[in-house]
Coordinates of C-alpha atoms and ligand atoms in Angstrom, one line a residue:
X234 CA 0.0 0.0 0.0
X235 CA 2.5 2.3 -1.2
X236 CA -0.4 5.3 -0.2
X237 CA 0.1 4.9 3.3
X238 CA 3.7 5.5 3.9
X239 CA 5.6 7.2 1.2
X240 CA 6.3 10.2 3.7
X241 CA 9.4 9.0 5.2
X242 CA 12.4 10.3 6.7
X243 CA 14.0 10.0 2.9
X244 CA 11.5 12.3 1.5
X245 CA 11.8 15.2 4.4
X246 CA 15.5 15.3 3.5
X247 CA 14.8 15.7 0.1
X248 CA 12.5 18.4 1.3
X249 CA 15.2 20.0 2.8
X250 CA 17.1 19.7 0.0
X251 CA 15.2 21.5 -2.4
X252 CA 14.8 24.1 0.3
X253 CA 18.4 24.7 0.6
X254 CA 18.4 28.0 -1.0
X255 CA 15.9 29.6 1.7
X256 CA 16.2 30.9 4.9
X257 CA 15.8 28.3 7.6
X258 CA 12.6 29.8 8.6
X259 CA 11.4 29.4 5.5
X260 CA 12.1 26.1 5.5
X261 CA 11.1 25.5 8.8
X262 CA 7.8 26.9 7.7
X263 CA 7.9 24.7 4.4
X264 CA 8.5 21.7 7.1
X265 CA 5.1 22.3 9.2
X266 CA 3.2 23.1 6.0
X267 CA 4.2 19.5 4.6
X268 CA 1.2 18.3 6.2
X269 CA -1.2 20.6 4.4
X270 CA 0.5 19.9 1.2
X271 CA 0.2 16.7 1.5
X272 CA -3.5 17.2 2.4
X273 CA -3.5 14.6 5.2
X274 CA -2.5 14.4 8.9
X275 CA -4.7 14.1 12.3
X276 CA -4.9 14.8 15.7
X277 CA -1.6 17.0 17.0
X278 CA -2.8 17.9 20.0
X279 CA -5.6 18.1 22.5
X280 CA -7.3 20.2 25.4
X281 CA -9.2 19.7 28.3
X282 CA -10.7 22.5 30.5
X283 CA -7.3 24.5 29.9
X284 CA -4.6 22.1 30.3
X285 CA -2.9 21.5 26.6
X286 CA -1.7 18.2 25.9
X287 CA 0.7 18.5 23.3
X288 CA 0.2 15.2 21.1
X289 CA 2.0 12.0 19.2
X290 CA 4.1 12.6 16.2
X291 CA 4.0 10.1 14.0
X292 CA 7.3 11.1 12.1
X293 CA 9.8 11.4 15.1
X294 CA 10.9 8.4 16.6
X295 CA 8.9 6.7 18.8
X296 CA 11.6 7.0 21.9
X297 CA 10.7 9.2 24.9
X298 CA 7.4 10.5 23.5
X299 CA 5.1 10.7 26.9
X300 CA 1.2 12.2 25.7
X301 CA -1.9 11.4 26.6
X302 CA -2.4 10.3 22.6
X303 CA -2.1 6.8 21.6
X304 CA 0.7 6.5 19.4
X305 CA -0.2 6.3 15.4
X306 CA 1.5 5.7 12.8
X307 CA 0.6 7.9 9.6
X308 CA -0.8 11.4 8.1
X309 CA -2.2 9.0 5.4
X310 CA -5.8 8.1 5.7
X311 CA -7.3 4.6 6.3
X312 CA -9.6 3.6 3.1
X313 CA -10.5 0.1 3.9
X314 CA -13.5 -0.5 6.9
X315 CA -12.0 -4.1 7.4
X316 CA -8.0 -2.3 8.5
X317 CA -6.5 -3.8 11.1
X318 CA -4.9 -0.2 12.4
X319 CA -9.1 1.6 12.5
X320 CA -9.0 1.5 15.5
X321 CA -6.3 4.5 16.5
X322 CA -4.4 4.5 13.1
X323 CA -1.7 2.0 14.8
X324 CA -1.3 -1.6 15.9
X325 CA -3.7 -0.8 18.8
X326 CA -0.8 -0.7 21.7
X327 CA 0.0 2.5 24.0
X328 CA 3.0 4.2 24.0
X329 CA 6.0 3.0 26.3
X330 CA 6.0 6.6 28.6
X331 CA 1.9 6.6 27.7
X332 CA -0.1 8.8 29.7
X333 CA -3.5 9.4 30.8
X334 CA -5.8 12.9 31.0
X335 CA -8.2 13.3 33.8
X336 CA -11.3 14.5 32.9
X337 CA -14.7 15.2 34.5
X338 CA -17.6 13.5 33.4
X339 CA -19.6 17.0 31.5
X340 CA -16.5 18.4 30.8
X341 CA -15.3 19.3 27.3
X342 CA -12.4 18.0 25.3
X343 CA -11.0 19.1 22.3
X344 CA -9.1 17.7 19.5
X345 CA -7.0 19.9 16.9
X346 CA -5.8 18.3 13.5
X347 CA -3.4 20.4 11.2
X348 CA -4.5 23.6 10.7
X349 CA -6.0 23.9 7.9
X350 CA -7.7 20.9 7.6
X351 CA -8.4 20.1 3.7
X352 CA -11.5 17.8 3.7
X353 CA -15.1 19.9 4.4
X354 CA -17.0 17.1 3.1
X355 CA -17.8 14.0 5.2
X356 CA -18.8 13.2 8.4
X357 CA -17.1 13.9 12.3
X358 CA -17.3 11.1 15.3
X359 CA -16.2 10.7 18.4
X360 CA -16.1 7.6 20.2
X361 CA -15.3 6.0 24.0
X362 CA -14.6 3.0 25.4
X363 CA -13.8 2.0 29.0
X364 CA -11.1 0.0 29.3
X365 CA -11.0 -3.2 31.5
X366 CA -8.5 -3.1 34.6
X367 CA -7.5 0.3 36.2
X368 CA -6.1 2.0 33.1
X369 CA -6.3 1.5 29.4
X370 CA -2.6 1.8 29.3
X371 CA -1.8 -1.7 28.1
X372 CA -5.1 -2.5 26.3
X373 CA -5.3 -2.9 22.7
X374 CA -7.7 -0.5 21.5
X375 CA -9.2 -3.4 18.8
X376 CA -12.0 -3.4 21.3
X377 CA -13.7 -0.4 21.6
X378 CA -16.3 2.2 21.6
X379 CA -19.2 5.3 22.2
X380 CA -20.0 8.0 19.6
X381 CA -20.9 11.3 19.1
X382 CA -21.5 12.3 15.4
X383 CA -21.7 15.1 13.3
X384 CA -23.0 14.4 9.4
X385 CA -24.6 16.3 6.8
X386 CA -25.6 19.7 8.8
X387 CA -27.5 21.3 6.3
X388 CA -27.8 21.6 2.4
X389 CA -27.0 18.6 -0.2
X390 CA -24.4 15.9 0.0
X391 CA -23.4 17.6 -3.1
X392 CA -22.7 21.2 -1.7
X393 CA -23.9 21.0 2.0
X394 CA -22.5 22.1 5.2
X395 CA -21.1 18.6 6.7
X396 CA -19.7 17.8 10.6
X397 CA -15.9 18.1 9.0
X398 CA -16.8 21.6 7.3
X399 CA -17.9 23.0 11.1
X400 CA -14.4 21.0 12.5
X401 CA -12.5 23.1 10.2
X402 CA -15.0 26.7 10.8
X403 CA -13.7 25.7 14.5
X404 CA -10.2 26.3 14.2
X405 CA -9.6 22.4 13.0
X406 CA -10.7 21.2 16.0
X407 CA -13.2 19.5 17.6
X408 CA -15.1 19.5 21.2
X409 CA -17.0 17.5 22.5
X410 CA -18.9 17.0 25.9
X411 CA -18.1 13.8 28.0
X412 CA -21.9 12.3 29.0
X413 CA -22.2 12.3 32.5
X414 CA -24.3 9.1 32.0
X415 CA -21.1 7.5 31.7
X416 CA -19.4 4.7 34.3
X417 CA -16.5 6.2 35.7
X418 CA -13.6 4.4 34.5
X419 CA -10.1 4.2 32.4
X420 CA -11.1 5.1 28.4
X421 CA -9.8 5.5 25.2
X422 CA -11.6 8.2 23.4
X423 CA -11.4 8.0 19.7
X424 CA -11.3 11.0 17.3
X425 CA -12.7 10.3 13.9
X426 CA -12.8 12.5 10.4
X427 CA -13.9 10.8 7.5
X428 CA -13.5 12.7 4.4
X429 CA -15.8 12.0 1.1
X430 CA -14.6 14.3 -1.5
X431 CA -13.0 11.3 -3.2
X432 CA -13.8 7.4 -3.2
X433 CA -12.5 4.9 -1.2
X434 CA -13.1 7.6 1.7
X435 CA -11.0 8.4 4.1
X436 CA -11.1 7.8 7.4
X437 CA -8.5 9.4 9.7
X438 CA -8.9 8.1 13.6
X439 CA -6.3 9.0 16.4
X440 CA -7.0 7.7 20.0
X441 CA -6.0 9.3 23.7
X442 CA -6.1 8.0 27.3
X443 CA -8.8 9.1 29.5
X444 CA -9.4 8.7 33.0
X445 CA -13.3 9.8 33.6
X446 CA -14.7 10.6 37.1
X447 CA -18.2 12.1 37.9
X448 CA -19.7 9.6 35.6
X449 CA -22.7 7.8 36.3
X450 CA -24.2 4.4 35.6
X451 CA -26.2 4.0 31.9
X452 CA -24.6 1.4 31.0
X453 CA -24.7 1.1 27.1
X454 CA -27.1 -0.9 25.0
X455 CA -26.1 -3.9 23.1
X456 CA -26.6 -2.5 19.8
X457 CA -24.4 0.6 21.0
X458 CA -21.1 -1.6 21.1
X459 CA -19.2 -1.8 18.2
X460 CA -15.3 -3.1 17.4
X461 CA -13.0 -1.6 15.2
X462 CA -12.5 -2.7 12.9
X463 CA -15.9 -4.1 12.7
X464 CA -17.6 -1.1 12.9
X465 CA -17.9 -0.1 9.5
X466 CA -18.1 -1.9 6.4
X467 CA -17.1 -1.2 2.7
X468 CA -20.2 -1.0 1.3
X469 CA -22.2 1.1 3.8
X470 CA -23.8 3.6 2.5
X471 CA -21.9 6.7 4.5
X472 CA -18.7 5.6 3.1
X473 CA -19.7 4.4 -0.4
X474 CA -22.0 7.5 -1.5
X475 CA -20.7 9.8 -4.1
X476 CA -21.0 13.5 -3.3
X477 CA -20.6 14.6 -6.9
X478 CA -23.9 12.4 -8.4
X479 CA -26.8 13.5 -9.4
X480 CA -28.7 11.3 -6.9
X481 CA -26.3 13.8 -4.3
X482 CA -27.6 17.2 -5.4
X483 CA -30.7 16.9 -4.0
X484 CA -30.2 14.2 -1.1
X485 CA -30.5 16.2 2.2
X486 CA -29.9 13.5 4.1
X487 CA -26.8 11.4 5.5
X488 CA -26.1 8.0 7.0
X489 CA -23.8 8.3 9.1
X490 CA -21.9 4.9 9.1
X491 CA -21.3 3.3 13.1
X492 CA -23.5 2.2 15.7
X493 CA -26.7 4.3 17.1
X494 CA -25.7 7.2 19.9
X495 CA -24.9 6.2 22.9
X496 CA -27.9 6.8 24.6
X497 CA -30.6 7.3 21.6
X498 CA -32.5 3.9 23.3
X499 CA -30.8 2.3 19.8
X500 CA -32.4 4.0 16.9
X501 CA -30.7 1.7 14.1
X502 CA -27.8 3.4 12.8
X503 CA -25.9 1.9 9.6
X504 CA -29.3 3.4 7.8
X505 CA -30.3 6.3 10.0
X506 CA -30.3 9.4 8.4
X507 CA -28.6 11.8 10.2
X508 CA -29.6 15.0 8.5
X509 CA -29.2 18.0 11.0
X510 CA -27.6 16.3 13.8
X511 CA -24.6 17.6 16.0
X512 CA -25.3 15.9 19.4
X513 CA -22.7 15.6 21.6
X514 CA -24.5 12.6 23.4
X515 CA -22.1 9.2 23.1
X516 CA -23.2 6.1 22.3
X517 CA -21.4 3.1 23.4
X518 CA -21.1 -0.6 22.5
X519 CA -18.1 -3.3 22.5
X520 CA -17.0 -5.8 20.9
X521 CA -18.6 -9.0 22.2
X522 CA -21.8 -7.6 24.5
X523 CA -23.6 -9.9 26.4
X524 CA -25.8 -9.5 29.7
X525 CA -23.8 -7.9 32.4
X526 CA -25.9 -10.6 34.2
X527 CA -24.5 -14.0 32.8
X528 CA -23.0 -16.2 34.7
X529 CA -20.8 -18.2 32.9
X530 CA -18.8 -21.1 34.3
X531 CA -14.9 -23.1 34.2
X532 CA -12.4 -23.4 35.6
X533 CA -11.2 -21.0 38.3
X534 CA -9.4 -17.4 37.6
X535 CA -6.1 -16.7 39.2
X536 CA -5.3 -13.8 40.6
X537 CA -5.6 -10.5 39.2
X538 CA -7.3 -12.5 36.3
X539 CA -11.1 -11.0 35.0
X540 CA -13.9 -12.7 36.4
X541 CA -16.6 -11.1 35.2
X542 CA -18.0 -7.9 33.0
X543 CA -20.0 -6.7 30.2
X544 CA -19.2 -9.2 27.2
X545 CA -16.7 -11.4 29.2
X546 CA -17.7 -15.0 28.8
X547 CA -15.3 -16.6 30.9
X548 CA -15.2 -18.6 34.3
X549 CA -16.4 -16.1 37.0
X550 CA -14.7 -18.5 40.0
X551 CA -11.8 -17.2 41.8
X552 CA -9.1 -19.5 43.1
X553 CA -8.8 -19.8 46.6
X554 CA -8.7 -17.4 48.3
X555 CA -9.7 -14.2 46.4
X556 CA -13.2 -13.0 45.6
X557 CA -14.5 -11.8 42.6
X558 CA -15.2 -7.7 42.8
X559 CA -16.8 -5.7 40.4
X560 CA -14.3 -3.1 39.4
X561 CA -16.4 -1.5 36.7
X562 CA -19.5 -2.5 34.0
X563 CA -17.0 -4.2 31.8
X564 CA -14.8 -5.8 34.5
X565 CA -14.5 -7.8 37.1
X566 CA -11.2 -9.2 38.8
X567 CA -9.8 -11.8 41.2
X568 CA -8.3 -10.1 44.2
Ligands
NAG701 C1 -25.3 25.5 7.7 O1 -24.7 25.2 9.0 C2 -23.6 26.0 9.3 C3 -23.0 25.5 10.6 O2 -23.9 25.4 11.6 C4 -24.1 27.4 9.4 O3 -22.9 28.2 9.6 C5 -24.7 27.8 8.1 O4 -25.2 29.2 8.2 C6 -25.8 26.9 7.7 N1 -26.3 27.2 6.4 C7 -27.6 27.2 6.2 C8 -28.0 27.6 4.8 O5 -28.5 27.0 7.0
NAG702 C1 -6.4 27.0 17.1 O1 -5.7 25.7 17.2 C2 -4.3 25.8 17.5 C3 -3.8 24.4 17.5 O2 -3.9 23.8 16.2 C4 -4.1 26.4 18.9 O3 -2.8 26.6 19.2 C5 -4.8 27.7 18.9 O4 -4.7 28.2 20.3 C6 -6.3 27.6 18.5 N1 -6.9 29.0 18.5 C7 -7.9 29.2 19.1 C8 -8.5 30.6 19.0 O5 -8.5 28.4 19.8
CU703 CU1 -5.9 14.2 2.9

């Protein structure tokens, strides 16, 4: 897939090459334009009631970068539903020095991609998922998720107003409110663009570490939980839809592709249309979701091992002598 990482190293000395006859501010400049030239890049960096968190960069090395970003891995965009890196645009693993934001359930976070983002036409989504254990540190982020969605806002798919054109009115960036339905737990939130102006679209999906307090206890429906990949498919009709047809000049509304909101009592949502909606309600669902209230059987859990949680289908009997306590919705442990 030669589209996904032909900026390398290489190519920014060629850069600075050609540039050798300008002032090193110039090429400086030149440097943190590549981006825009390029037309591609993601989330740099992220805020949260005031405190800046500066974010990964996926063309320095990987060595002593400490954010509360997951690590990922290129300004390319993702254009196959079914790609193993959907999830946060990486194998799915933190960073060695990873760190986590607190944040308060009803508080706002923000996400800024390179300024100025290119793509105005195409949907914006946020997603969460709580993380089993006491952080998500560690966690593969293949299994995740909640959403808040932005799609068509107003006009035609053809020459409407869509959730990416109001991320880029808003300075690039994008906020949204944590519910305070929520369980308080360890998440991954996951920042989501998806850019239609050509076909396959483009998805572009960086992750960062949360640690939420203040939530409270709606736990998500069934239908809410989705796994990425998983989530989408290549033939839904939000990724698939040609914005310069006929059919798209007078279609005023948008399927956004994903699981209902987090919240909406599971409208269906591969084929909801979305028309005017900016919610900032989340929507959750995960991978494998059964009744919190199964009790599965086998044999017994070691310590520190899961016993129990949303979607876990394993043996819920501790060894001798440690009990099985709830730790969140989603997990359960042997202590
Ligand atoms: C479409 O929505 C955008 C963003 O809310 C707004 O700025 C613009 O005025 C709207 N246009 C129309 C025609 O309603
Ligand atoms: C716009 O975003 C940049 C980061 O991309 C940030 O440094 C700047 O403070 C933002 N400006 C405003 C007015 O929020
Ligand atoms: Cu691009």
């Amino acid at each position: 897939m030669p589209h996904r990482f032909y900026r390398t190293k290489l190519q920014l000395l060629l850069c600075l090459v050609l540039l050798n006859e300008m002032f090193i501010q110039l090429a400086a400049l030149a440097l943190a334009a590549l981006p825009h030239v390029l037309a591609h890049g993601g989330v740099l960096s992220i805020s949260i009631g005031g405190a800046w968190y500066n974010g990964w960069n996926p063309y320095d090395t990987p060595t002593g970068q400490t954010t509360i970003i997951r690590p990922w891995s290129s300004y390319n965009p993702i254009q196959d539903a079914t790609d193993p890196t959907l999830s946060c645009n990486d194998d799915g693993t933190s960073g060695a020095l990873q760190l986590t934001a607190p944040i308060t359930a009803g508080e706002k976070i923000t996400a800024y991609w390179n300024q100025v983002w290119p793509h105005p036409y195409g949907p914006m989504l946020v997603y969460m998922a709580l993380c089993p254990g006491t952080s998500c540190t560690g966690v593969n982020s293949d299994t995740l998720s909640w959403i808040d969605e932005s799609g068509l806002i107003n006009g035609t798919i053809y020459n409407g107003f869509w959730g990416d054109g109001l991320m880029i009115a808003d300075n690039s960036s994008w906020t949204t409110t944590i519910p305070t339905t929520i369980p308080n737990g360890p998440y991954l939130i996951r920042f989501e663009t998806i850019a239609l102006h050509s076909l396959p679209a483009q998805l572009y999906p960086e992750c960062a570490q949360l640690m939420v307090t203040g939530g409270g206890s709606l736990v998500p429906t069934a239908a809410e939980f989705v796994k990425f990949p998983g989530a989408y498919s290549n033939s839904d009709p939000g990724l698939t839809v040609d914005i310069y047809s006929n059919e798209a000049q007078t279609e005023t509304t948008y399927p956004i592709p994903g699981p209902p909101l987090y919240g909406s009592n599971g409208a269906s949502s591969g084929s909801s249309p979305s028309g005017p909606s900016s919610t900032s309600s989340l929507s959750t669902t995960s991978v494998t979701s059964t009744s919190p209230t199964s009790a599965p059987t086998g044999p017994t859990v070691p310590e520190y091992g899961q016993c129990g949680g949303i979607g876990f289908t394993g043996s819920t009997t501790c060894v001798s002598p440690f009990k099985c306590n709830i730790v969140n919705a989603y997990y359960s442990q042997c202590y």
